[in-house]
């Protein structure tokens, strides 16, 4: 069956609240699952906005130090050290926004469907580190690069 009325596009969930309310800085708590609802049938996906979930921001500092050492009038050595992400901040690159649904039926507009890939169970214990709303990637840690060059 098709929830969108079109076989070319997948169903688009409804946004019923703020997707970032009540979340923390934890990598396992970046989206509020209560802000989303299953799509109703038939749905073209027009009841939800676009681009309402953004990837985490970046705080990236790069630094270079360079020293020229003269050898002769027209020749010198260049010594340089480059540091990328010099303060070594952990920077997340994406959030798992895939929702897995189970149960319910199409006849009742999907009202009884439940999300099966939440990171926490009903007791608040972390059970799925790759579930909905969790971080799914990080950028590179600190990288150092050295250069020694003879210029003549």
CSV table of C-alpha atoms in Angstrom, one decimal:
chain,number,residue,atom,x,y,z
A,1,UNK,CA,0.0,0.0,0.0
A,2,UNK,CA,1.1,3.6,-0.4
A,3,UNK,CA,0.8,6.2,2.3
A,4,UNK,CA,1.5,9.1,-0.1
A,5,UNK,CA,-0.7,8.2,-3.1
A,6,UNK,CA,2.4,7.9,-5.2
A,7,UNK,CA,4.8,5.0,-5.6
A,8,UNK,CA,7.7,7.3,-6.6
A,9,UNK,CA,8.0,9.0,-3.2
A,10,UNK,CA,8.2,7.7,0.4
A,11,UNK,CA,5.9,8.7,3.2
A,12,UNK,CA,6.7,11.9,5.0
A,13,UNK,CA,6.1,12.1,8.7
A,14,UNK,CA,4.0,14.8,10.2
A,15,UNK,CA,5.7,17.4,12.5
A,16,UNK,CA,3.4,17.9,15.5
A,17,UNK,CA,5.9,19.6,17.9
A,18,UNK,CA,9.3,21.1,18.2
A,19,UNK,CA,11.9,18.5,17.2
A,20,UNK,CA,14.6,19.9,19.4
A,21,UNK,CA,12.6,20.6,22.6
A,22,UNK,CA,13.8,18.6,25.7
A,23,UNK,CA,16.9,17.3,24.1
A,24,UNK,CA,20.4,17.4,25.6
A,25,UNK,CA,24.0,17.5,24.5
A,26,UNK,CA,24.2,13.7,24.7
A,27,UNK,CA,25.0,12.0,21.3
A,28,UNK,CA,22.0,9.7,22.0
A,29,UNK,CA,19.4,12.5,22.6
A,30,UNK,CA,19.4,14.9,19.7
A,31,UNK,CA,15.8,14.7,18.4
A,32,UNK,CA,12.5,14.7,20.4
A,33,UNK,CA,10.5,11.6,19.1
A,34,UNK,CA,7.2,13.0,20.5
A,35,UNK,CA,7.4,15.9,17.9
A,36,UNK,CA,6.8,13.4,15.0
A,37,UNK,CA,3.7,11.4,14.1
A,38,UNK,CA,3.1,8.8,11.4
A,39,UNK,CA,1.7,10.1,8.1
A,40,UNK,CA,-2.0,9.8,7.5
A,41,UNK,CA,-3.5,8.1,4.5
A,42,UNK,CA,-3.8,9.4,1.9
A,43,UNK,CA,-1.0,11.9,2.3
A,44,UNK,CA,1.1,13.9,-0.1
A,45,UNK,CA,3.4,15.1,2.7
A,46,UNK,CA,2.2,18.7,2.5
A,47,UNK,CA,1.2,18.8,6.1
A,48,UNK,CA,4.9,18.9,7.2
A,49,UNK,CA,7.4,21.6,6.6
A,50,UNK,CA,10.8,21.0,4.9
A,51,UNK,CA,14.2,21.4,6.4
A,52,UNK,CA,13.1,21.5,10.0
A,53,UNK,CA,15.9,19.3,11.2
A,54,UNK,CA,19.5,20.6,10.9
A,55,UNK,CA,22.8,18.8,11.4
A,56,UNK,CA,24.8,19.7,14.4
A,57,UNK,CA,27.0,22.8,14.1
A,58,UNK,CA,30.8,22.9,13.9
A,59,UNK,CA,33.3,24.7,16.0
A,60,UNK,CA,36.5,24.2,14.1
A,61,UNK,CA,39.7,26.1,14.7
A,62,UNK,CA,42.8,25.7,12.4
A,63,UNK,CA,46.2,27.2,13.2
A,64,UNK,CA,49.6,27.4,11.5
A,65,UNK,CA,53.0,28.4,12.7
A,66,UNK,CA,55.9,29.1,10.3
A,67,UNK,CA,59.6,30.0,10.7
A,68,UNK,CA,61.9,31.0,7.9
A,69,UNK,CA,65.6,30.2,8.5
A,70,UNK,CA,68.0,32.0,6.1
A,71,UNK,CA,70.9,30.0,4.7
A,72,UNK,CA,72.3,32.3,2.0
A,73,UNK,CA,71.2,35.5,0.4
A,74,UNK,CA,68.6,33.8,-1.9
A,75,UNK,CA,68.1,30.5,-0.1
A,76,UNK,CA,66.2,29.7,3.1
A,77,UNK,CA,64.4,26.8,4.9
A,78,UNK,CA,60.7,27.1,5.7
A,79,UNK,CA,59.5,25.2,8.7
A,80,UNK,CA,55.7,25.0,9.2
A,81,UNK,CA,53.3,23.2,11.5
A,82,UNK,CA,49.6,23.1,10.7
A,83,UNK,CA,47.0,22.0,13.2
A,84,UNK,CA,43.4,21.3,12.0
A,85,UNK,CA,40.8,21.2,14.7
A,86,UNK,CA,43.5,22.5,17.1
A,87,UNK,CA,41.3,22.3,20.3
A,88,UNK,CA,40.2,18.8,19.4
A,89,UNK,CA,36.4,19.5,19.8
A,90,UNK,CA,34.2,16.5,19.1
A,91,UNK,CA,32.1,17.6,16.1
A,92,UNK,CA,29.1,15.5,15.1
A,93,UNK,CA,28.4,15.2,11.4
A,94,UNK,CA,24.8,13.9,11.2
A,95,UNK,CA,21.7,12.7,13.1
A,96,UNK,CA,19.8,9.4,12.4
A,97,UNK,CA,16.4,10.7,11.2
A,98,UNK,CA,15.1,7.3,10.1
A,99,UNK,CA,11.9,6.1,11.9
A,100,UNK,CA,11.0,2.5,11.9
A,101,UNK,CA,7.3,1.9,12.6
A,102,UNK,CA,5.4,-1.3,13.7
A,103,UNK,CA,1.8,-2.3,14.2
A,104,UNK,CA,-1.3,-0.3,13.4
A,105,UNK,CA,-3.2,-0.4,10.2
A,106,UNK,CA,-3.9,1.7,7.2
A,107,UNK,CA,-7.6,1.8,7.9
A,108,UNK,CA,-7.3,3.8,11.1
A,109,UNK,CA,-4.9,6.3,9.5
A,110,UNK,CA,-1.8,4.7,11.1
A,111,UNK,CA,-2.8,6.1,14.5
A,112,UNK,CA,-1.7,3.0,16.5
A,113,UNK,CA,1.7,2.6,14.9
A,114,UNK,CA,4.7,2.7,17.3
A,115,UNK,CA,8.3,3.7,16.7
A,116,UNK,CA,10.6,0.6,17.1
A,117,UNK,CA,14.1,2.2,16.9
A,118,UNK,CA,14.1,4.7,19.8
A,119,UNK,CA,17.4,4.9,21.7
A,120,UNK,CA,15.8,4.7,25.2
A,121,UNK,CA,13.3,2.2,26.5
A,122,UNK,CA,10.3,3.1,28.7
A,123,UNK,CA,12.6,3.0,31.9
A,124,UNK,CA,15.0,5.6,30.4
A,125,UNK,CA,17.8,3.1,29.8
A,126,UNK,CA,19.9,3.4,26.6
A,127,UNK,CA,19.2,0.3,24.6
A,128,UNK,CA,19.9,1.4,21.0
A,129,UNK,CA,22.9,3.6,20.3
A,130,UNK,CA,22.0,3.9,16.6
A,131,UNK,CA,18.3,4.7,17.1
A,132,UNK,CA,16.2,7.6,16.0
A,133,UNK,CA,17.7,10.9,17.0
A,134,UNK,CA,21.2,9.7,17.8
A,135,UNK,CA,24.4,10.9,16.2
A,136,UNK,CA,25.5,8.8,13.3
A,137,UNK,CA,28.9,10.3,12.5
A,138,UNK,CA,31.8,12.5,13.6
A,139,UNK,CA,34.3,14.7,11.8
A,140,UNK,CA,38.0,14.1,12.1
A,141,UNK,CA,39.8,14.7,15.4
A,142,UNK,CA,42.9,17.0,15.6
A,143,UNK,CA,45.3,16.5,12.7
A,144,UNK,CA,48.9,17.9,12.7
A,145,UNK,CA,51.0,18.4,9.6
A,146,UNK,CA,54.6,19.4,9.4
A,147,UNK,CA,56.4,20.9,6.4
A,148,UNK,CA,60.1,21.5,5.8
A,149,UNK,CA,60.9,23.2,2.6
A,150,UNK,CA,64.1,24.4,1.0
A,151,UNK,CA,63.6,27.5,-1.1
A,152,UNK,CA,66.3,28.7,-3.5
